[in-house]
CSV table of C-alpha atoms in Angstrom, one decimal:
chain,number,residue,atom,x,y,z
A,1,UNK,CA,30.5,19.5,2.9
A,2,UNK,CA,30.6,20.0,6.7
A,3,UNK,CA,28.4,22.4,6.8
A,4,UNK,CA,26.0,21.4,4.1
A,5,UNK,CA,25.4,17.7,4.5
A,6,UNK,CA,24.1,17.9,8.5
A,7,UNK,CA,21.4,20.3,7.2
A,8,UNK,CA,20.8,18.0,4.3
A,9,UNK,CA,20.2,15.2,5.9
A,10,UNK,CA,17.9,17.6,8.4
A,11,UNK,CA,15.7,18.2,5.6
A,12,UNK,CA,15.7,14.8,5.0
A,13,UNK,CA,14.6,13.6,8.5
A,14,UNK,CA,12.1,16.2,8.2
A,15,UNK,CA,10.9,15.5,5.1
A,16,UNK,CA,11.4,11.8,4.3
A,17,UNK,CA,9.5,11.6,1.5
A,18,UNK,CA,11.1,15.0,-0.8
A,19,UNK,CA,13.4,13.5,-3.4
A,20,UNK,CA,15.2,16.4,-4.3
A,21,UNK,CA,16.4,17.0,-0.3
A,22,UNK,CA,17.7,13.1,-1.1
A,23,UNK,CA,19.5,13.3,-4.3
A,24,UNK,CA,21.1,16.6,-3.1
A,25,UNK,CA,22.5,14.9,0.0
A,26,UNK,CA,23.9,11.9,-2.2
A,27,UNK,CA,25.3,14.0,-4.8
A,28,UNK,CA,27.4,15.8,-2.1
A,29,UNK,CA,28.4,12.8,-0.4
A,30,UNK,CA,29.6,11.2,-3.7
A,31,UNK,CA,31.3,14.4,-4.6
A,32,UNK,CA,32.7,14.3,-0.7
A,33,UNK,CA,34.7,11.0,-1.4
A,34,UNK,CA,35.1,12.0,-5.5
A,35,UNK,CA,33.5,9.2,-6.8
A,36,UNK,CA,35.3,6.8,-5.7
A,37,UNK,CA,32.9,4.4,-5.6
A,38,UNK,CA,33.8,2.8,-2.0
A,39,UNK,CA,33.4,5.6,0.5
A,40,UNK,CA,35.7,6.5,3.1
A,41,UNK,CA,38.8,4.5,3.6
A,42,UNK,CA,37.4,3.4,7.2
A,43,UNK,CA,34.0,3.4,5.9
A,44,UNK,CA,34.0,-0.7,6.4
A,45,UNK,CA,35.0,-0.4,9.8
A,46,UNK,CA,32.9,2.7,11.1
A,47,UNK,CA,29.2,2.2,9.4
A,48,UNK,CA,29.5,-1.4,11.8
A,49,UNK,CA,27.6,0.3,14.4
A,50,UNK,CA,25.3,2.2,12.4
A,51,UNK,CA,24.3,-0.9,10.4
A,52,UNK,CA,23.9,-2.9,13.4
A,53,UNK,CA,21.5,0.1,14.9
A,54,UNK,CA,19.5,-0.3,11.2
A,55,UNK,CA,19.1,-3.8,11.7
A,56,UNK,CA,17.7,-3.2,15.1
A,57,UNK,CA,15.1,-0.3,13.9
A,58,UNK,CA,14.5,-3.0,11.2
A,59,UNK,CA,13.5,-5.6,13.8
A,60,UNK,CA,11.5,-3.0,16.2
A,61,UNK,CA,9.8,-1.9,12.6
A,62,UNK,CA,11.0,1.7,13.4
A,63,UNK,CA,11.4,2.5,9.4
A,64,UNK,CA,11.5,6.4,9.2
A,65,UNK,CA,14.5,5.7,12.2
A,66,UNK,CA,16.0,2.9,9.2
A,67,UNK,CA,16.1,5.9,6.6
A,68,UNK,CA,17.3,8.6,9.0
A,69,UNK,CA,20.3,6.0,10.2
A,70,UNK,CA,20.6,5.4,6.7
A,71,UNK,CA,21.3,8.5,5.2
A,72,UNK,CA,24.0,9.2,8.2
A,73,UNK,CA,25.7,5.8,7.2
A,74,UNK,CA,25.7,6.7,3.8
A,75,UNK,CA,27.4,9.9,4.4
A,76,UNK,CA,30.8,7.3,5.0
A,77,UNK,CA,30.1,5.2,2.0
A,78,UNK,CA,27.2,6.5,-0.3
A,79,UNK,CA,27.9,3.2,-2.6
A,80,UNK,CA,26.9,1.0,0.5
A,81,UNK,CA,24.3,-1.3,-1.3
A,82,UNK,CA,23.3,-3.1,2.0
A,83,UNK,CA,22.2,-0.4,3.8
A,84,UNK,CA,20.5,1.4,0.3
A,85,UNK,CA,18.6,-1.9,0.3
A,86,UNK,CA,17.5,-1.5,4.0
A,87,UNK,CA,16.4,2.0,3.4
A,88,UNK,CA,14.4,1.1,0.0
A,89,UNK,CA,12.4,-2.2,2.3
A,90,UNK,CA,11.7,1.0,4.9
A,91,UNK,CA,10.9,3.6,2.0
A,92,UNK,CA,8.4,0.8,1.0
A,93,UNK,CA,6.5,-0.3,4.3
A,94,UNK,CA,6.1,3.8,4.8
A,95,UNK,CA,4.1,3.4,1.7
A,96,UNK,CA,7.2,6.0,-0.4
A,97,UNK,CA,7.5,4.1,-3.3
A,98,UNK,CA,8.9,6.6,-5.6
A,99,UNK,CA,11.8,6.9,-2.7
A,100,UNK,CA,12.2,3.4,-2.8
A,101,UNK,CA,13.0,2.9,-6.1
A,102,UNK,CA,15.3,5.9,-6.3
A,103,UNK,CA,16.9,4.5,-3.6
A,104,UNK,CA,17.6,0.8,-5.3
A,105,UNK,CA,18.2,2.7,-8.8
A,106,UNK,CA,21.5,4.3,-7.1
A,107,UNK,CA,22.6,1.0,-5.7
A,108,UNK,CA,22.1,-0.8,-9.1
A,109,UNK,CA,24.8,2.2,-10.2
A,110,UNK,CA,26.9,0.7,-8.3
A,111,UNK,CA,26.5,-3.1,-8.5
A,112,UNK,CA,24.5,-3.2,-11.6
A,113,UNK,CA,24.4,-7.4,-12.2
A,114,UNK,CA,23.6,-7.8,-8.0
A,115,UNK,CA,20.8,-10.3,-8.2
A,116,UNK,CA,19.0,-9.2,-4.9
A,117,UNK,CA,19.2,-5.5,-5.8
A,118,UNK,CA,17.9,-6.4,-9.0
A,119,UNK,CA,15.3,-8.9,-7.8
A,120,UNK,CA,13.9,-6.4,-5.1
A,121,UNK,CA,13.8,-3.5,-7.6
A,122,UNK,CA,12.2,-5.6,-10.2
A,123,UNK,CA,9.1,-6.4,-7.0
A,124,UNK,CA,8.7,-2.7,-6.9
A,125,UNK,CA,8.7,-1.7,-10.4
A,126,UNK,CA,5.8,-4.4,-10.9
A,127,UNK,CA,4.0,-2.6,-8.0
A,128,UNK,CA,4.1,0.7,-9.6
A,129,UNK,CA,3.0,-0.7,-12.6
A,130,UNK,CA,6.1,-0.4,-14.7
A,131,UNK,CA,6.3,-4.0,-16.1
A,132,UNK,CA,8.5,-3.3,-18.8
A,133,UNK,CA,10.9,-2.4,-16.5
A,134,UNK,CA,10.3,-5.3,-14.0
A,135,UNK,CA,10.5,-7.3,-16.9
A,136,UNK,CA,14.0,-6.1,-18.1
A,137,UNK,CA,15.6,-7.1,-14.8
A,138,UNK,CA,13.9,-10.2,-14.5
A,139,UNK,CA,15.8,-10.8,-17.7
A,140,UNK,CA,19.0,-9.6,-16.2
A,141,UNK,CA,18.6,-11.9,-13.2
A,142,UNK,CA,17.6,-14.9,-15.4
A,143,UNK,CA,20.8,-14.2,-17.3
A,144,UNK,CA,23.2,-13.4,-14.3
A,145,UNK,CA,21.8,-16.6,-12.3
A,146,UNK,CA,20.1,-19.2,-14.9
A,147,UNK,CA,18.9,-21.8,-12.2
A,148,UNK,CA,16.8,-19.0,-10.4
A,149,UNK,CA,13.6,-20.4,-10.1
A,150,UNK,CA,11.5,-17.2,-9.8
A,151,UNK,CA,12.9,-15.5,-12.2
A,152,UNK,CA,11.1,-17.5,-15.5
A,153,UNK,CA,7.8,-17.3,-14.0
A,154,UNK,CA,8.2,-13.5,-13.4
A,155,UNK,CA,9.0,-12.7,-17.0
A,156,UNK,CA,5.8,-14.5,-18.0
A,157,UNK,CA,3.4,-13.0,-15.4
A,158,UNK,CA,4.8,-9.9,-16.7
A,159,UNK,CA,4.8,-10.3,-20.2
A,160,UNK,CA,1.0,-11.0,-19.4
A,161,UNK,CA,0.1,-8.1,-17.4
A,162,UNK,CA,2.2,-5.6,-19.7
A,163,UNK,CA,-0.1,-7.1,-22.5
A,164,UNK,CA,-3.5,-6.5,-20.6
A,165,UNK,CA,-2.3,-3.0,-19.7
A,166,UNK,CA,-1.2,-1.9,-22.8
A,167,UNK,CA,-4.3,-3.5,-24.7
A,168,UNK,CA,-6.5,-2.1,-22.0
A,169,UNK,CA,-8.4,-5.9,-22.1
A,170,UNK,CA,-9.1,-5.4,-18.4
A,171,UNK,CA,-12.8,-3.5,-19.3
A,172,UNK,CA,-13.2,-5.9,-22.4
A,173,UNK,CA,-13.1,-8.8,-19.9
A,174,UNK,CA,-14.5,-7.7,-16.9
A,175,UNK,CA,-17.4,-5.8,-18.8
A,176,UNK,CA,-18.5,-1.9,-18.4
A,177,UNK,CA,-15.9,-0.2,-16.5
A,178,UNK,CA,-17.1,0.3,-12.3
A,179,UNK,CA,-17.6,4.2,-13.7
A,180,UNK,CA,-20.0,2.8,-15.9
A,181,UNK,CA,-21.4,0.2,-14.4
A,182,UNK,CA,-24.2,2.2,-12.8
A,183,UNK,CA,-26.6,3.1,-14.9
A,184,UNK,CA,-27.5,6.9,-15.0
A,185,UNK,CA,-30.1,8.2,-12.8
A,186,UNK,CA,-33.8,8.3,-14.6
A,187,UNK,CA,-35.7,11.5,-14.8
A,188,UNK,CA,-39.0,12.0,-13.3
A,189,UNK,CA,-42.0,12.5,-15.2
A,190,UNK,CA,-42.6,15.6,-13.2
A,191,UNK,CA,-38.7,16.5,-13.5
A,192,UNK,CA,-39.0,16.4,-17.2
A,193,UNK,CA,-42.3,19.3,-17.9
């Protein structure tokens, strides 16, 4: 683990956006602390700093500097769902939505009813188009907090749009398709003898 996890999380700073450098890292950091689910015994006491220095990069907008600080916090406490939800908003502004989601999939592992982890992987899931999904933990939050006000109107927007996207209704409505909406170029009489 010594050796191994500093040129992990190399790659990682490297390459921010390679998956497989990421779940490496976390599967030897969980393994590091045997699954314990909380890290480190100091892990509460030592990742202060570092989550005060994410905060900061947070504020100066610094987001590849928010993943790279997170990853090194996350080598105390890989269950830290704070600073996984950090690292997924940064993932996210960079535009690495596949990241992002990974990233709040392994914090719901961890705290699996936690309405914001929930709430903000729902947002994402509707991004990427994966309304059924979104759906399923708009549910989850609707049942874990009833008076949430969003919640309701999310699982009808998305019922909605999972509907139109399945039934492909988007053409029928909107007409020919933009491929399509061009008519094909006309041969010349001369091109055509």
């Amino acid at each position: 683990f010594n050796y191994g996890m500093p040129l992990l999380l190399r790659c990682c700073k490297l390459d921010p956006a390679n998956l497989v450098y990421r779940k490496s890292l976390r599967r030897a950091q969980k393994k590091k602390h045997k699954n314990n689910l909380r890290g480190s015994f100091f892990a509460w006491l030592t990742n202060i700093l570092p989550k005060a220095k994410i905060k900061k990069a947070k504020r100066d907008r610094d987001w590849l500097l928010v993943l790279d600080l997170g990853e090194q916090a996350l080598v105390r406490n890989p269950w830290d769902v704070g600073i996984q939800r950090d690292m997924a908003e940064a993932a996210d502004h960079l535009g690495l939505l596949d990241l992002a989601v990974w990233i709040l999939e392994e914090a719901r592992m961890s705290k699996p009813k936690s309405v914001t982890v929930n709430r903000q992987l729902a947002e994402l899931y509707e991004q990427r188009g994966n309304f059924q999904e979104a759906m399923t933990l708009w549910q989850l939050i609707r049942k874990t907090d009833p008076n949430d006000p969003e919640a309701l109107g999310k699982i009808k927007d998305l019922t909605a749009h999972e509907t139109i996207a399945r039934g492909h209704y988007e053409e029928a409505v909107g007409g020919l398709s933009p491929a399509r909406a061009t008519p094909p170029p006309r041969s010349s009489p001369a091109q055509s003898t």
